[in-house]
Short mmCIF file of C-alpha atoms in Angstrom, two decimals:
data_model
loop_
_atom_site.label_atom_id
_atom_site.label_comp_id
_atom_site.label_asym_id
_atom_site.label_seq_id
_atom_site.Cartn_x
_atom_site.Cartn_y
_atom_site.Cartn_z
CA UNK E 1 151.11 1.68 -10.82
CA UNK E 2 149.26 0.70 -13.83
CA UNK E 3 146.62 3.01 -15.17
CA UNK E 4 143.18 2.06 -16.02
CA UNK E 5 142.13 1.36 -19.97
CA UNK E 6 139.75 3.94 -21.18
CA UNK E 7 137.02 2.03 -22.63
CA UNK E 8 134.66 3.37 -25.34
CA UNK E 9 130.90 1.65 -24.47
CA UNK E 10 128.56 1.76 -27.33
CA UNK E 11 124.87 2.59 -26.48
CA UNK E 12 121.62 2.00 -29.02
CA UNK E 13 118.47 4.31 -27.91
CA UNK E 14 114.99 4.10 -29.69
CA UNK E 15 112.61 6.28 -28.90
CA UNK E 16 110.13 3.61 -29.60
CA UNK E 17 110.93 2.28 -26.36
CA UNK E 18 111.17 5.21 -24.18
CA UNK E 19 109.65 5.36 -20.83
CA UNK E 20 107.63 8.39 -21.34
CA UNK E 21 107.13 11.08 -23.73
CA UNK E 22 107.27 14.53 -22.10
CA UNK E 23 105.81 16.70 -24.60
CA UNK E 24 103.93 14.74 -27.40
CA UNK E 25 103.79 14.54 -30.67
CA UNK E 26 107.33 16.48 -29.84
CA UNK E 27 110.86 14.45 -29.49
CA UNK E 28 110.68 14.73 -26.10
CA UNK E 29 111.34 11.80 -24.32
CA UNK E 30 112.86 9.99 -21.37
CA UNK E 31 115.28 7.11 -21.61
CA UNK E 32 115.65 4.80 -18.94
CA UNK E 33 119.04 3.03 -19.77
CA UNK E 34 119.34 -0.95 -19.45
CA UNK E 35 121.83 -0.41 -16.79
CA UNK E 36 123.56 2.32 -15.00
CA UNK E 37 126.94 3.49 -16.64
CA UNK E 38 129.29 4.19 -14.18
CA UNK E 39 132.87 6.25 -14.57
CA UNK E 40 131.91 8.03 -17.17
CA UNK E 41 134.15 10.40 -18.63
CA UNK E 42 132.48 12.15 -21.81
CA UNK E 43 129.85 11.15 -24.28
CA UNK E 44 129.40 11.54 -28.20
CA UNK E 45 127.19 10.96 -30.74
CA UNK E 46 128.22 8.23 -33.68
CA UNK E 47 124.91 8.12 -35.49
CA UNK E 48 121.57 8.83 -35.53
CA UNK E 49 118.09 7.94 -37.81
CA UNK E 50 115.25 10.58 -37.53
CA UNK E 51 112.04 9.75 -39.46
CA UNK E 52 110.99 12.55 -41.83
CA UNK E 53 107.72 13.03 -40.38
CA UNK E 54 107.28 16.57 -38.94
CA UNK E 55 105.44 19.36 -40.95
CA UNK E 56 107.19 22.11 -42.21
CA UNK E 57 104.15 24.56 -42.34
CA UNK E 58 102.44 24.70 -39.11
CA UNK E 59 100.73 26.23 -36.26
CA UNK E 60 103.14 24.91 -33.37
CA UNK E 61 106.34 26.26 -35.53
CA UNK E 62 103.80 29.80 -35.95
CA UNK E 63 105.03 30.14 -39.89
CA UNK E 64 100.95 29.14 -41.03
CA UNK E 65 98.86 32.38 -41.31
CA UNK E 66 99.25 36.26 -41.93
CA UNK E 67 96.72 38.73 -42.68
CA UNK E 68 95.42 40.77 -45.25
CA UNK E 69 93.52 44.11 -45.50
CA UNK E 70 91.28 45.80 -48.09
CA UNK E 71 92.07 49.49 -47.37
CA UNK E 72 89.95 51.08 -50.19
CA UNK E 73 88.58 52.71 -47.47
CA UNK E 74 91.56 53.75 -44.95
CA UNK E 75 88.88 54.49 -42.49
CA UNK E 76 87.20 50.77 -42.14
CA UNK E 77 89.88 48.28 -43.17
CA UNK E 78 88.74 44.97 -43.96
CA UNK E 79 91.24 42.38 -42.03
CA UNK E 80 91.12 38.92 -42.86
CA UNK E 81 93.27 36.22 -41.47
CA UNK E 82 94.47 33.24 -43.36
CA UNK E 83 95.46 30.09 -41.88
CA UNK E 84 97.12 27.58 -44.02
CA UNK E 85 96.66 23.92 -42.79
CA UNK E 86 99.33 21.85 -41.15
CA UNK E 87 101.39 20.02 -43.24
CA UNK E 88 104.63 19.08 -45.42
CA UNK E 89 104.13 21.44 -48.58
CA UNK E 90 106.44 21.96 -51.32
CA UNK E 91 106.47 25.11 -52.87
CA UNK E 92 103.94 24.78 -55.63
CA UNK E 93 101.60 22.95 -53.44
CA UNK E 94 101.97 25.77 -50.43
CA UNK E 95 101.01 28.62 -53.34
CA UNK E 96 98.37 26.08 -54.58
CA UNK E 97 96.84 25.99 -51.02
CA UNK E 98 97.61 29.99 -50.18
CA UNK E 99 95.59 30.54 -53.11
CA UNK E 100 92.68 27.95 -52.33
CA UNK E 101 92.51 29.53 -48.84
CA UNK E 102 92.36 32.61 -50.70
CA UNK E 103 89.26 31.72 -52.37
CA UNK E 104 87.73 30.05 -48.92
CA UNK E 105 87.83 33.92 -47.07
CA UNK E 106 86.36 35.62 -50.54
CA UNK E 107 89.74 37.11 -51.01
CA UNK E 108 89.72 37.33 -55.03
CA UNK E 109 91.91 40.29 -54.95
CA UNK E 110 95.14 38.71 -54.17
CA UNK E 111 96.85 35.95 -56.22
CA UNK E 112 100.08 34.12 -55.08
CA UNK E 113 102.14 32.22 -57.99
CA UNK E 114 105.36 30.96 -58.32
CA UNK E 115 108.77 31.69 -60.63
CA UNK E 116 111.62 29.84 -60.87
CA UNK E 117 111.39 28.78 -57.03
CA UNK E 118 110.52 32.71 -56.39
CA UNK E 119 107.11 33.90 -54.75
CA UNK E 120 105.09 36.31 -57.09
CA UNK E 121 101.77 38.48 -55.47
CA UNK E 122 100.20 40.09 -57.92
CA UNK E 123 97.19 42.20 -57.45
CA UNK E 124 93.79 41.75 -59.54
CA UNK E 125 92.34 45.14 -58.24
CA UNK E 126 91.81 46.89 -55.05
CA UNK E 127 94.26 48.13 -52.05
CA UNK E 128 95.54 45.51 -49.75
CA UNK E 129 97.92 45.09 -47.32
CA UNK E 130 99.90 42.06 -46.48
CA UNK E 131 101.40 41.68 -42.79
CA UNK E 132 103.26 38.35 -41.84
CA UNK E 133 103.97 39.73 -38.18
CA UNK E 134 100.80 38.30 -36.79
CA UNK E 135 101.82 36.65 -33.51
CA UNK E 136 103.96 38.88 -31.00
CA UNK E 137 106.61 36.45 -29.99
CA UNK E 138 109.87 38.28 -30.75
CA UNK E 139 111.92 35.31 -31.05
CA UNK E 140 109.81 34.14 -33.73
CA UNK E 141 112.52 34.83 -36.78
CA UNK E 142 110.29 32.26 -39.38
CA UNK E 143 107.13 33.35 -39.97
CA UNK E 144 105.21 32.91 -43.16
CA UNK E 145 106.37 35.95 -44.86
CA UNK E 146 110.24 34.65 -44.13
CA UNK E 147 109.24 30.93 -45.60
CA UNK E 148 108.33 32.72 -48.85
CA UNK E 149 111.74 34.44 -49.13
CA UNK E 150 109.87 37.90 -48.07
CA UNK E 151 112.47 40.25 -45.80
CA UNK E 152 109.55 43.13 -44.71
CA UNK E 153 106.69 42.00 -42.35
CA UNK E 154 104.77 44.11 -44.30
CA UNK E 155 103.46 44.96 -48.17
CA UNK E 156 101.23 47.07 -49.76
CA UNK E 157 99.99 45.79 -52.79
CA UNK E 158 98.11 48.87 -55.56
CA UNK E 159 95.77 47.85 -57.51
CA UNK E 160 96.73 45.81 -60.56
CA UNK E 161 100.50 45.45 -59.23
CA UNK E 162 102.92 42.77 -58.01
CA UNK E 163 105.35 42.10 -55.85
CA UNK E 164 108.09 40.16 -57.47
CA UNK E 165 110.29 38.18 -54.21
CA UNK E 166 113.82 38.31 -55.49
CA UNK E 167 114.56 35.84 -52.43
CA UNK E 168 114.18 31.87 -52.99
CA UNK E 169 110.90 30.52 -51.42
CA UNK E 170 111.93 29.20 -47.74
CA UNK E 171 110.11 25.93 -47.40
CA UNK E 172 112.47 23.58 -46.81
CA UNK E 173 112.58 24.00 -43.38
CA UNK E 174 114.19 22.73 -40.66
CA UNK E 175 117.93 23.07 -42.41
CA UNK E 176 119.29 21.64 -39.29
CA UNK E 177 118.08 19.92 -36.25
CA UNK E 178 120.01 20.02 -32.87
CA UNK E 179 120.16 16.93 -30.73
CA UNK E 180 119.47 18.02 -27.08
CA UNK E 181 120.55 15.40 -23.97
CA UNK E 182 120.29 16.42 -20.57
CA UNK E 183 121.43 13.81 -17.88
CA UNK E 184 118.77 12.68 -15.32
CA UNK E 185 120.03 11.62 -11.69
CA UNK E 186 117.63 8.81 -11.02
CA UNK E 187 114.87 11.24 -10.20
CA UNK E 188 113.41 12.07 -13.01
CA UNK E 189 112.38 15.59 -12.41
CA UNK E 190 116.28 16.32 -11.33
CA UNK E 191 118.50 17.20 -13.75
CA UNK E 192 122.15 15.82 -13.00
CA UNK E 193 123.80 19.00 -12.50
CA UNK E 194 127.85 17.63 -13.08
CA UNK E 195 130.01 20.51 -14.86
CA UNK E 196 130.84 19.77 -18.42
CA UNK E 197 132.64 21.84 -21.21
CA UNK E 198 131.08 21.72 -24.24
CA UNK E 199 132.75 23.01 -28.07
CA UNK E 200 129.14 22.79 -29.97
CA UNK E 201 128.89 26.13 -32.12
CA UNK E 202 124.95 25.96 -31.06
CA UNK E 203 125.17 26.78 -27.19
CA UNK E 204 122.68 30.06 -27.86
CA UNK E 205 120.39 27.48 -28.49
CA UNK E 206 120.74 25.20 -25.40
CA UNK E 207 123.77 24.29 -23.71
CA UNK E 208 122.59 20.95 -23.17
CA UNK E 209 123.10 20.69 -27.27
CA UNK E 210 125.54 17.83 -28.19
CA UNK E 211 124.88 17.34 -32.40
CA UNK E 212 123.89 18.75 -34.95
CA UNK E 213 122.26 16.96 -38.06
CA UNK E 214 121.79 18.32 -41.58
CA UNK E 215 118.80 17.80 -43.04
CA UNK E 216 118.84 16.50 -47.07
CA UNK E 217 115.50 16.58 -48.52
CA UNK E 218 117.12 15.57 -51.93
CA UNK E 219 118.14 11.92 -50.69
CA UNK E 220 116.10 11.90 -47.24
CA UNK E 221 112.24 13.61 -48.26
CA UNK E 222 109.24 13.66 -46.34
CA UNK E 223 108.14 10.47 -45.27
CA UNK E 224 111.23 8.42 -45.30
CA UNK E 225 114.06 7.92 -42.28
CA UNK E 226 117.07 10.02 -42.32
CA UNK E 227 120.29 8.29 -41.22
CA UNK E 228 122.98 11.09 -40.24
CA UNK E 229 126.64 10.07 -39.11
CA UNK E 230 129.97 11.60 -39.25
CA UNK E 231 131.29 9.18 -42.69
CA UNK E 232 128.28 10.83 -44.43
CA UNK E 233 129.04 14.90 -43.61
CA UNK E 234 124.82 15.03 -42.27
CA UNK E 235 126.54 15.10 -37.90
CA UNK E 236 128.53 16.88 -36.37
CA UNK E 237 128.58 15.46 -32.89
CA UNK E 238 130.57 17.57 -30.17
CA UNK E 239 132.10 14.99 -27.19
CA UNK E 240 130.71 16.60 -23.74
CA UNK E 241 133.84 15.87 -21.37
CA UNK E 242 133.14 15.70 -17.65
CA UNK E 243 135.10 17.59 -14.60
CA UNK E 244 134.47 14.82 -12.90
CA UNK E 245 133.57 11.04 -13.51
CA UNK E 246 129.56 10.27 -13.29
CA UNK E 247 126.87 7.77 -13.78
CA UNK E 248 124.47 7.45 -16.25
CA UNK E 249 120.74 6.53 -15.43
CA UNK E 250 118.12 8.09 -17.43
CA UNK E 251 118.31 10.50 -20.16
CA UNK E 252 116.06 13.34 -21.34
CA UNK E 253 116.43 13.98 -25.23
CA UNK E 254 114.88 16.50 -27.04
CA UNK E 255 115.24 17.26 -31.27
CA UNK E 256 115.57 20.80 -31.71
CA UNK E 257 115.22 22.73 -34.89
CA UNK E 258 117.46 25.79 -35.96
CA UNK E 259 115.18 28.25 -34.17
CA UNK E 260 115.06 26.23 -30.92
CA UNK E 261 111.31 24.85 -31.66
CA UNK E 262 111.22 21.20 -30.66
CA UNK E 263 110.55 18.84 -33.49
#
């Protein structure tokens, strides 16, 4: 009995011509394929081009604001919060727009500056206290005191002090995106529930998880198309293998960044 030839089928998705976008501006999107896929036996990725065009300051990642307090008088605090706008900063122009928001709340106490890629807050005169934990979601391990290299959620500043970060500023973030694909079974709000063993070193993320791309803002910066593959070191694709043989119809992809925020 002769046994079948394993075939390796080759398959081109843009998300420019998804069906639907589940969650936009995310990358969350449906894929109806050309044509079912039948016999399937496990799936990989080869390559993959994301545009550079997400921020990496912003309210949906919640790294954009924090809070500070004039405590000359312990008794009536003066909180302020400061939101920094959306968008791709580096990190002279974050301090340069920490330090303009600054000025917009009448906060002339507190100046931010920047060392050798380090964070600097010095104090021109009164008590103030910093704090960077200003949402309450727990599994929120970025927030803006972690982009500028800061450890503590907390800092209190004397009068005519400073606070010299001996971490690098954070702002190059995501360092890695995960590639999410979740097989549909025709009906699109069914996920195609066929057992699958996957190696991926990312599964506390999502099991559904089947690459991982590096992100290189030195060659691939804001604004320009990154193109990942295995020749180049930027993926590492895992290959899902099937218990049993299946059929592809639709797929639901999602990009995922290193803290499981969608993209």
């Amino acid at each position: 009995m002769t046994e079948k030839v394993l075939k390796t089928k080759y398959i081109n998705i843009d998300a420019r011509f998804s069906n639907e976008f589940t969650c936009f501006p995310f990358s969350d999107y449906i894929v109806e394929l050309p044509e079912t896929i039948h016999n399937i036996r496990s799936i990989s990725i080869a390559c993959i081009e994301i545009p550079i065009s997400f921020y990496n300051i912003c309210d949906d990642l919640e790294n954009n604001n924090f809070n500070i307090s004039n405590v000359d008088n312990p008794s009536k605090p003066v909180k302020t919060k400061v939101v920094i706008p959306d968008n791709h900063y580096t990190h002279e122009t974050l301090i340069e727009e920490i330090n303009n928001q600054l000025q917009q709340n009448n906060i002339n106490s507190i100046e931010f500056s920047t060392k050798k890629n380090n964070t600097v807050i010095a104090s021109k005169g009164g008590n103030n206290l910093i704090d960077f934990k200003v949402n309450d979601n727990e599994k929120n391990k970025n927030n803006f005191g972690n982009v500028l290299g800061l450890n503590k959620n907390s800092y209190f500043i004397e009068p005519y002090s400073e606070i010299r970060i001996k971490n690098i500023c954070y702002y190059l973030n995501p360092r890695y995106l995960f590639l999410e694909i979740r097989e549909l079974d025709g009906i699109k709000c069914s996920r195609n529930m066929n057992a699958f063993t996957s190696s991926i070193l990312c599964s506390r993320i999502s099991k559904y998880i089947i690459a991982r791309i590096t992100m290189e803002y030195n060659t691939f910066p804001y604004g320009s198309i990154l193109t990942a593959n295995i020749l180049n070191g930027l993926l590492i694709s895992d290959t899902r293998r099937y218990y049993e043989k299946i059929k592809l119809e639709d797929l639901e992809v999602r990009l995922l960044n290193e803290f499981g925020y969608p993209v």
